[in-house]
Coordinates of C-alpha atoms and ligand atoms in Angstrom, one line a residue:
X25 CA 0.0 0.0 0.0
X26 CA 1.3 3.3 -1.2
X27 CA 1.6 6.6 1.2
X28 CA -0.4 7.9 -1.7
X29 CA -3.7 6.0 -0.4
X30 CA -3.7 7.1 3.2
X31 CA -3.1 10.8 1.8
X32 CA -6.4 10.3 -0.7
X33 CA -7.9 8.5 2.8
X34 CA -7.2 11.3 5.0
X35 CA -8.0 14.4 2.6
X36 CA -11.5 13.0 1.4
X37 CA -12.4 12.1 4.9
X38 CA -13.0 8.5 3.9
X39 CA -12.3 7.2 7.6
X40 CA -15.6 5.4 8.9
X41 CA -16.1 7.3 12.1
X42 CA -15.1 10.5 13.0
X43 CA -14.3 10.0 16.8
X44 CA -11.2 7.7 17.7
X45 CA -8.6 7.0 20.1
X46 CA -4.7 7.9 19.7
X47 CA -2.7 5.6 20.6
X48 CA -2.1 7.2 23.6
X49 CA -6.1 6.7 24.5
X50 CA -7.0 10.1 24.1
X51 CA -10.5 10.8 22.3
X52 CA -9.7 12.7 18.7
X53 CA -12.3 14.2 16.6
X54 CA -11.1 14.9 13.1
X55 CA -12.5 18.3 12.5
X56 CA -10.7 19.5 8.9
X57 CA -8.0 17.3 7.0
X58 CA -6.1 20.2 5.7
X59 CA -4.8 21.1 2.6
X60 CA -2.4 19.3 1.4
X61 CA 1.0 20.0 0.3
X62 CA 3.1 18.4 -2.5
X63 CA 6.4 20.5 -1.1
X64 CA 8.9 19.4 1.5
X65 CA 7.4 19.7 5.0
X66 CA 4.4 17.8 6.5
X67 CA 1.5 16.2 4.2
X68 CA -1.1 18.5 5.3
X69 CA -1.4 22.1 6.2
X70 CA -3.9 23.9 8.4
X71 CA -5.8 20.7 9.8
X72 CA -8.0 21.0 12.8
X73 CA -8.3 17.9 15.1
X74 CA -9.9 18.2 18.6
X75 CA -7.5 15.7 20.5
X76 CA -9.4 15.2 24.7
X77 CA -10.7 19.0 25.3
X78 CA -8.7 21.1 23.0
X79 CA -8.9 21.8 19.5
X80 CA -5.7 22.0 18.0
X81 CA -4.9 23.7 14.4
X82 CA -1.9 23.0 12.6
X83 CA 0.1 20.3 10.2
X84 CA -0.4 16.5 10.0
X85 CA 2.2 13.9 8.9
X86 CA 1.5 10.2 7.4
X87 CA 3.1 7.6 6.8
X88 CA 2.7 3.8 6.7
X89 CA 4.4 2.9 9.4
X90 CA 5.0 5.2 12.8
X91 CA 8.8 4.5 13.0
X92 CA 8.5 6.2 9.0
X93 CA 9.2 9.4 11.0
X94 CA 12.5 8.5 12.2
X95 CA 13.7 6.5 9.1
X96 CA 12.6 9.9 6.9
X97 CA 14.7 12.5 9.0
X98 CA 11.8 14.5 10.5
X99 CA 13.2 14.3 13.9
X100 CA 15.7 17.1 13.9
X101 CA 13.7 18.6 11.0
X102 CA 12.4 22.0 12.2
X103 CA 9.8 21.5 9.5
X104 CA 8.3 19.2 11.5
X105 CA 7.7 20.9 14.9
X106 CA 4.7 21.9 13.9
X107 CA 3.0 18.3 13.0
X108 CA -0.2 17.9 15.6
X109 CA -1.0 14.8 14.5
X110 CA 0.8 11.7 13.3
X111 CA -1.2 9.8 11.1
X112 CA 0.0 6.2 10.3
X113 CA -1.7 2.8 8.6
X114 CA 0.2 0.8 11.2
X115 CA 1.6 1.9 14.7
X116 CA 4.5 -0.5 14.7
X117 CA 6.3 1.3 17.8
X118 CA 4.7 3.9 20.7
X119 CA 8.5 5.0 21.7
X120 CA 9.1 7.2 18.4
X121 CA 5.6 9.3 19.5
X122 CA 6.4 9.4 23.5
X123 CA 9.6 10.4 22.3
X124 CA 8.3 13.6 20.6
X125 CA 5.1 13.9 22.0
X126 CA 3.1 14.1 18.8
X127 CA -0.4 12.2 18.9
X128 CA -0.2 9.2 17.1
X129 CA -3.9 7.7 15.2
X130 CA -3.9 4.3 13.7
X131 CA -6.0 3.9 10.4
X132 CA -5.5 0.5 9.8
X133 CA -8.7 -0.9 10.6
X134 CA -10.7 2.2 10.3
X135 CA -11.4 2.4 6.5
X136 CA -13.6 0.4 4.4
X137 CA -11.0 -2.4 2.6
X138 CA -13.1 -2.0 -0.5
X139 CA -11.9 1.8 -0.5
X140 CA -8.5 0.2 -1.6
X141 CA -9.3 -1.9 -4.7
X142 CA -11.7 1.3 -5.6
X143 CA -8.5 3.8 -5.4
X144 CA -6.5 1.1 -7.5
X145 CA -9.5 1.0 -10.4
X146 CA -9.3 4.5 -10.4
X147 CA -6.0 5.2 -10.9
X148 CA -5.0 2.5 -13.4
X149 CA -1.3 1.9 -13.1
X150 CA -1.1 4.9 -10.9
X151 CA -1.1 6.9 -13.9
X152 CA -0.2 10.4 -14.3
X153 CA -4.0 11.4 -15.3
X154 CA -6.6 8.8 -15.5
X155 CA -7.2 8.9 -19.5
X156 CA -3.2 8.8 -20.1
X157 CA -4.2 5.6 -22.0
X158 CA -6.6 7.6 -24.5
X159 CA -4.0 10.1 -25.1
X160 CA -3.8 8.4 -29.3
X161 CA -7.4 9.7 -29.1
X162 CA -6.2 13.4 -27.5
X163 CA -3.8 13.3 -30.8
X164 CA -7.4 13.0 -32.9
X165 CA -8.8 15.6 -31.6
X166 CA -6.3 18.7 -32.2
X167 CA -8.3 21.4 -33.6
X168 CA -10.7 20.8 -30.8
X169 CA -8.0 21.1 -28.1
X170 CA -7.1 24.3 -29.4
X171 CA -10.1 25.9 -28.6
X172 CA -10.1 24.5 -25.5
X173 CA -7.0 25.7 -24.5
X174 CA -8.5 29.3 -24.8
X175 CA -11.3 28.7 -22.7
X176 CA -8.8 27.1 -20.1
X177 CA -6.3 29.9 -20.4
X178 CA -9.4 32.1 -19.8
X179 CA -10.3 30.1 -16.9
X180 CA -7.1 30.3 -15.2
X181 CA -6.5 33.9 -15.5
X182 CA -9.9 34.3 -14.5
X183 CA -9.2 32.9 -11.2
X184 CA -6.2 35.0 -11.5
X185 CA -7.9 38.0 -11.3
X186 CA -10.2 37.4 -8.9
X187 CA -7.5 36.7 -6.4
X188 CA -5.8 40.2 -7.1
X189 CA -9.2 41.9 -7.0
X190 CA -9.7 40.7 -3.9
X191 CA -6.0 41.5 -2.6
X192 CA -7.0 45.0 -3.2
X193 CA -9.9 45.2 -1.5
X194 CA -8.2 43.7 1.5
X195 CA -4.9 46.5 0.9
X196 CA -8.1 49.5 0.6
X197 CA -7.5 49.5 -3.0
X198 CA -3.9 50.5 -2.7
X199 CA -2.5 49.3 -6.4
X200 CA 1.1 50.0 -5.2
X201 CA 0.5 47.6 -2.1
X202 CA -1.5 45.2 -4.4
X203 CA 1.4 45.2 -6.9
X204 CA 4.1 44.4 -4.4
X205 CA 2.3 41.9 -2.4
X206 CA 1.8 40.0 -5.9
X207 CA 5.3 40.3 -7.2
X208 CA 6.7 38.6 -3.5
X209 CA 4.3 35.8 -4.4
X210 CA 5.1 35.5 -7.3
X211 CA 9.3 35.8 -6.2
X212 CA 8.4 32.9 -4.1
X213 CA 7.5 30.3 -7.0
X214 CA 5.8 27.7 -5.9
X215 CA 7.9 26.3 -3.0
X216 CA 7.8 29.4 -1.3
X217 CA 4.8 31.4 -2.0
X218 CA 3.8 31.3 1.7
X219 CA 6.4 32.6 3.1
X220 CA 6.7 35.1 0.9
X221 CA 2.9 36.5 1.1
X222 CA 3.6 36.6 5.2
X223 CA 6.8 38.9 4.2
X224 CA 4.9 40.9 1.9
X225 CA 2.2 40.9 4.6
X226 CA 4.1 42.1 7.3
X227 CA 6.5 44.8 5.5
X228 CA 4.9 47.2 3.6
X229 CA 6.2 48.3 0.4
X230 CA 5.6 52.0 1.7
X231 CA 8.4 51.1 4.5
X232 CA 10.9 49.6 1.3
X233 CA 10.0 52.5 -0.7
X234 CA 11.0 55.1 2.4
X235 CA 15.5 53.3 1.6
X236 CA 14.6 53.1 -2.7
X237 CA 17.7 54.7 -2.6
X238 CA 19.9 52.9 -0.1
X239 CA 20.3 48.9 -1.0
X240 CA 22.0 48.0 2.1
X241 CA 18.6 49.4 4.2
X242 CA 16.6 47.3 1.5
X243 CA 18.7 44.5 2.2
X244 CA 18.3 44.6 5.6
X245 CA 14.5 45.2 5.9
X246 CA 14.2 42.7 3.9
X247 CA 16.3 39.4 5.3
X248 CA 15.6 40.9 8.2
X249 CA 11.9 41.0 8.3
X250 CA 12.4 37.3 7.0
X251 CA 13.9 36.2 10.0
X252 CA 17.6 35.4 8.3
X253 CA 19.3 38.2 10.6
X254 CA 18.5 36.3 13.9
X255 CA 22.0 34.7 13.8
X256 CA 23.9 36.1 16.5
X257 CA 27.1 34.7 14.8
X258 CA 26.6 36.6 11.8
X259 CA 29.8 39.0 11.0
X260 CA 30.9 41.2 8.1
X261 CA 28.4 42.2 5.8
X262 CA 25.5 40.1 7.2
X263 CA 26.3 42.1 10.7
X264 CA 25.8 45.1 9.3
X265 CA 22.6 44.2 7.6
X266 CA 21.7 42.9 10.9
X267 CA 22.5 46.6 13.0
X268 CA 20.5 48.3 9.9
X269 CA 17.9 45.5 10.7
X270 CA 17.5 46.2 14.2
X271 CA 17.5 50.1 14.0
X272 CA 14.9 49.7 11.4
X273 CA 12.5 48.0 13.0
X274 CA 12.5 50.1 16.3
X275 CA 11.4 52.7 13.7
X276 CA 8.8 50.6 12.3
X277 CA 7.6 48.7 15.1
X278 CA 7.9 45.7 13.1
X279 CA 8.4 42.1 14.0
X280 CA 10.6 39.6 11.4
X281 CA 9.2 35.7 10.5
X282 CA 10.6 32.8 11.5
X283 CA 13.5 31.6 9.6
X284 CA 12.1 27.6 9.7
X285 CA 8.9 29.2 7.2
X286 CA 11.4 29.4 4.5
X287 CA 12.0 26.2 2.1
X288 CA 15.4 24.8 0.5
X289 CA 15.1 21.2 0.7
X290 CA 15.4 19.8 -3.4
X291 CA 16.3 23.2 -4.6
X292 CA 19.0 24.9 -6.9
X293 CA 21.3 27.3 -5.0
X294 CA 20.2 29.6 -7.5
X295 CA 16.7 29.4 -6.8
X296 CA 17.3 29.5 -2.8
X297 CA 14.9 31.7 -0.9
X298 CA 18.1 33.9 0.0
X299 CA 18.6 34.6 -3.9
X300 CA 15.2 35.3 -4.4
X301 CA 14.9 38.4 -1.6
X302 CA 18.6 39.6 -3.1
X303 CA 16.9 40.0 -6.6
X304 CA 14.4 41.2 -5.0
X305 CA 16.3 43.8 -3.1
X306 CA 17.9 44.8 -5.9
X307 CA 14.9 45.3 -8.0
X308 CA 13.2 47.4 -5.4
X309 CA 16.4 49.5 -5.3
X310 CA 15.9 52.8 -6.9
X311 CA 12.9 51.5 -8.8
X312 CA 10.5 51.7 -5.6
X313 CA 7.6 52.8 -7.9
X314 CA 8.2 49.7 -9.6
X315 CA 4.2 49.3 -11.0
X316 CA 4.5 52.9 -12.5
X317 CA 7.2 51.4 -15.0
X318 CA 5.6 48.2 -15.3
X319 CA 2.2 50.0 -16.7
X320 CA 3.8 52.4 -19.0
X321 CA 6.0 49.6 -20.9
X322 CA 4.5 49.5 -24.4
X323 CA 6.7 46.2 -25.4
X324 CA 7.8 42.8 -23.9
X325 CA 10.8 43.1 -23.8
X326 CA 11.4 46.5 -22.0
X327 CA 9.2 44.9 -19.6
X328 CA 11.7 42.1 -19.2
X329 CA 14.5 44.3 -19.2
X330 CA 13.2 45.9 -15.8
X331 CA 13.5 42.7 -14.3
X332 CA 17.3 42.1 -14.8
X333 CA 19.1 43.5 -12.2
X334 CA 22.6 42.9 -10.5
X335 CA 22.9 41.8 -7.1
X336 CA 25.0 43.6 -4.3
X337 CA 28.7 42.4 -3.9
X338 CA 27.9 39.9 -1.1
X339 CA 25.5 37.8 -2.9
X340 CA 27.7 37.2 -5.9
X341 CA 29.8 35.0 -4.1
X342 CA 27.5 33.4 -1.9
X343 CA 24.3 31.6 -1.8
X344 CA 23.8 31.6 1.5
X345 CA 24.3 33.6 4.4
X346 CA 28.5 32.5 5.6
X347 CA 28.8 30.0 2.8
X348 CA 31.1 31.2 -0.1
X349 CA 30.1 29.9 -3.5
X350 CA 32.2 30.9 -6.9
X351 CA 31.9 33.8 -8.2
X352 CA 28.7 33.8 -10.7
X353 CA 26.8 36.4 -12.7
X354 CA 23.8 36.0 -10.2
X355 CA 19.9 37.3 -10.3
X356 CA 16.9 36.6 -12.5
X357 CA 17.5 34.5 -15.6
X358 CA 15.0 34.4 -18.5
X359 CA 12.8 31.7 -17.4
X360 CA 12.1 33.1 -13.7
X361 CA 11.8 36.3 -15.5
X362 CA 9.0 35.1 -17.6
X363 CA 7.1 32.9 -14.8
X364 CA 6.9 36.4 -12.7
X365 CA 5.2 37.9 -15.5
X366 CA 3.3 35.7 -16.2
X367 CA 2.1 34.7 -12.6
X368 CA 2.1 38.5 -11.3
X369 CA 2.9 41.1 -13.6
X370 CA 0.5 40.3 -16.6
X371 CA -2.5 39.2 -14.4
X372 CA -1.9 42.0 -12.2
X373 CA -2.1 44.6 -15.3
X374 CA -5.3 42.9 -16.4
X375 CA -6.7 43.9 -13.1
X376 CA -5.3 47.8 -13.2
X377 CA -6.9 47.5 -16.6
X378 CA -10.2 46.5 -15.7
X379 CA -9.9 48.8 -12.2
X380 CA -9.0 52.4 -14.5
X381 CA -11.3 50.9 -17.6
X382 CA -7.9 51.3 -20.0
X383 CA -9.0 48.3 -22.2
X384 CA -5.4 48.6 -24.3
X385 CA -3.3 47.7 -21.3
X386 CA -5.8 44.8 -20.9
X387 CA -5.2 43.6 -24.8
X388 CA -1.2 44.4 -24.5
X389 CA -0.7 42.1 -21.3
X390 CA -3.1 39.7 -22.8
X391 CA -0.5 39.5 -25.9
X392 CA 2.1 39.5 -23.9
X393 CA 1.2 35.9 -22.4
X394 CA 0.8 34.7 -26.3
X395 CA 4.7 36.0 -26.8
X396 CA 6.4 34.7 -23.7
X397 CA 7.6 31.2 -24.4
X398 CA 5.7 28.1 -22.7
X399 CA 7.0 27.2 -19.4
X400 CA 9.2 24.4 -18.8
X401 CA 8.1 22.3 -15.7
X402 CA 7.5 18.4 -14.9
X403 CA 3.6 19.3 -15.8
X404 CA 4.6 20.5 -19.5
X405 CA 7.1 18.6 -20.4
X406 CA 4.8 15.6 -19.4
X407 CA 2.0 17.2 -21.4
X408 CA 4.5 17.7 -24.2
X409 CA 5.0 14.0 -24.1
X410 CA 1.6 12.8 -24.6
X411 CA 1.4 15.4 -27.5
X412 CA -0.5 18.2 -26.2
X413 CA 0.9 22.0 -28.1
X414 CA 3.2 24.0 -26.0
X415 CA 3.2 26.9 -28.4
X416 CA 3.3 30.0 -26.0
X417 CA 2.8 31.0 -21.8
X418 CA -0.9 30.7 -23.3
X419 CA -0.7 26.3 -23.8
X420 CA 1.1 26.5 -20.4
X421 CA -0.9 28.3 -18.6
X422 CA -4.0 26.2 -19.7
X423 CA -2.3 22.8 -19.7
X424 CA -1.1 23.8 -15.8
X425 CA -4.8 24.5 -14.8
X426 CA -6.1 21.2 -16.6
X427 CA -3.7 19.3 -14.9
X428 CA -4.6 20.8 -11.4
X429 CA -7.9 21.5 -11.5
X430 CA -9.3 18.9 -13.5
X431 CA -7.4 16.0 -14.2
X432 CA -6.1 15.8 -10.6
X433 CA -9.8 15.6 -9.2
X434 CA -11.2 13.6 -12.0
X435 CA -13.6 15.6 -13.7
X436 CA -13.2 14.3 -16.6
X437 CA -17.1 14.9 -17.3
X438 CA -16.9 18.6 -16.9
X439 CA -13.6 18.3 -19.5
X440 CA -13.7 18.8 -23.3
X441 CA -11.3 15.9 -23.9
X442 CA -12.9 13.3 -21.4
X443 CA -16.3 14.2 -23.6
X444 CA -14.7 13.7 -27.1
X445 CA -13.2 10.0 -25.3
X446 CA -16.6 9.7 -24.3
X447 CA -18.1 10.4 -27.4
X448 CA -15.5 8.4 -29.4
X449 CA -15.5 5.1 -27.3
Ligands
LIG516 S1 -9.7 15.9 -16.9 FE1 -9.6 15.7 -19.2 S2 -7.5 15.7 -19.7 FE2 -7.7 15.3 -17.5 S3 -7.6 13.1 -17.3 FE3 -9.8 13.7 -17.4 S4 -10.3 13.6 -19.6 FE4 -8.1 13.5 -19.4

């Protein structure tokens, strides 16, 4: 039995009652699953459980067996200090839970056993997406799926926009604010989104904007504000960020994150959170009205060009706060360039579009995503292998929200290709 199962157990709530014991014998109610997170860290984010007379909120682990959590590294992972819950098929020790005093629920008898040949039928092979084997019909069906990739592009940037719209609304329609709380987002990809949105969050850009001039305040506010200037060890360059830190935010009243919310597990040195916020930094230097550019460029690729900036001295040679690395021409290349536009920048136009009724900034972002080139991830190239057109950040875009917000849940129904297999078969 795969982990894979007791994840699809857990998040549809398939368990048969929804009181229980731990294995501790305390009385658990399972209250919300979570969402669940395909990242490093725990399985499940945000769950509720009420475990004897407290409700507790926070992140849930599985695994198939309970000594899993040893064998996988989680015990001196900081990731995992946050797990309320242990979740496992079979309980095969109690001293690995009494040891870090995390609840432990055994599932292995609480589950229909038909629920298993079920998940098996319905994911043939475990197959990337259930009509993988129909993809020779996808191939007869071209024209069609060319059509549909507008209305999923549409779809997807659609949902786009309402998520911006509503980012305003919660910033008091302050565009500047909206801007720079979307660009951080988007900075963060996908690994670190989160932690990003909470930095955004809790440093306004008005603060940033107050140093535009001055990289090493930028710098400071923020790592700082990101919880990378804790180190009491730090010297040189890092110490002096960390006095500019500290002066800062007596003046500001501000309070930095914890370092553990940032992610580098799996990840390129380039694409380390630390990289990210110097780019950053050096992008918000001297262009603190960064939005006032962005809207005014009449072309792609002085829009691009904005985004290529060079990094301060330190960050040249290191990846890392105290590690050297060789010396590198470091900061945005083409393809993280692009996937900010295309996940900020070009959605967040469409919305200053539709906010000041300037219907020509709406068409130019909207040809911008038809120029940008298609991005290159595990979901498209797999998509490019089953024949689907990568042609432009339009196929991408569309291909990306099929994958995650239909395939993945198995509406095939509610999907123009599952009807033309349908219709076919
Ligand atoms: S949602 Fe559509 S593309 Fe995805 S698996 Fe089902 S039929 Fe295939």
């Amino acid at each position: 039995m795969r982990e894979a199962f007791l994840h699809y157990i857990w998040k549809n709530k398939l368990l048969e009652k929804q009181f229980y014991r731990t294995s501790s014998g305390e009385q658990i109610e399972l209250i919300y699953p979570g969402t669940q997170n395909f990242d490093s860290g725990p399985d499940f984010f945000n769950a509720r459980v009420r475990i004897g007379n407290i409700t507790w909120a926070g992140n849930v682990e599985i695994h198939y067996n309970a000594s899993d959590w040893i064998y996988h590294g989680h015990t001196t992972d900081n990731a995992y200090k946050s797990v309320i819950l242990h979740v496992v098929y079979n309980d095969d020790s109690d001293k690995y839970t009494a040891l870090l005093n995390i609840e432990t629920l055994e599932i292995k008898d609480k589950f229909k056993p038909s629920l298993y040949n079920m998940y098996k039928n319905l994911n043939p092979n475990d197959s990337w997406i259930p009509c993988e084997a129909n993809t020779k019909r996808i191939n007869l069906h071209k024209s069609h799926i060319t059509s549909y990739i507008h209305r999923l592009f549409k779809e997807r940037i659609d949902y786009k926009v309402k998520q911006i719209s509503q980012s305003l609304k919660n910033n008091l329609s302050s565009m500047e604010q909206t801007f720079y709380q979307s660009l951080l987002i988007a900075f963060g990809f996908k690994t670190n989104a989160l932690p990003f949105e909470l930095l955004a969050r809790s440093l306004p850009c008005q603060i940033v904007n107050n140093h535009k001039n001055d990289l090493l305040s930028i710098e400071a506010l923020l790592f700082g504000q990101a919880g990378f200037l804790d180190d009491k060890l730090l010297k040189g360059y890092p110490k002096r960020l960390s006095e500019r830190y500290n002066a800062l935010k007596t003046v500001y009243g501000i309070q930095s994150l914890d370092k553990h919310i940032w992610k580098f597990l799996r990840m390129r040195p380039g694409n380390f959170p630390t990289m990210r916020l110097a780019s950053l930094s050096a992008l918000l230097y001297k262009k603190g009205a960064l939005f006032e550019l962005v809207i005014t460029c009449d072309d792609l690729k002085s829009l691009k060009d904005l985004f290529k900036v060079s990094l301060s001295k330190y960050w040249m040679i290191h990846f890392h706060f105290g590690k050297i690395s060789k010396r590198k021409v470091k900061g945005l290349g083409e393809a993280s360039i692009d996937s900010i536009l295309i996940n900020s920048v070009l959605p967040f136009l469409i919305v200053y579009g539709q906010q000041t009724q300037d219907y020509q900034i709406i068409a130019k972002a909207m040809s911008f995503f038809g120029q940008i080139k298609p991005e290159n991830n595990t979901v498209t190239k797999k998509w490019k292998s089953l024949n689907m057109p990568l042609l432009s950040a339009v196929n991408s875009q569309a291909l990306l929200w099929l994958k995650n917000n239909y395939c993945d849940h198995k509406k095939c129904l509610s999907c123009a290709i599952g009807q033309q297999i349908l219709n076919s078969s």
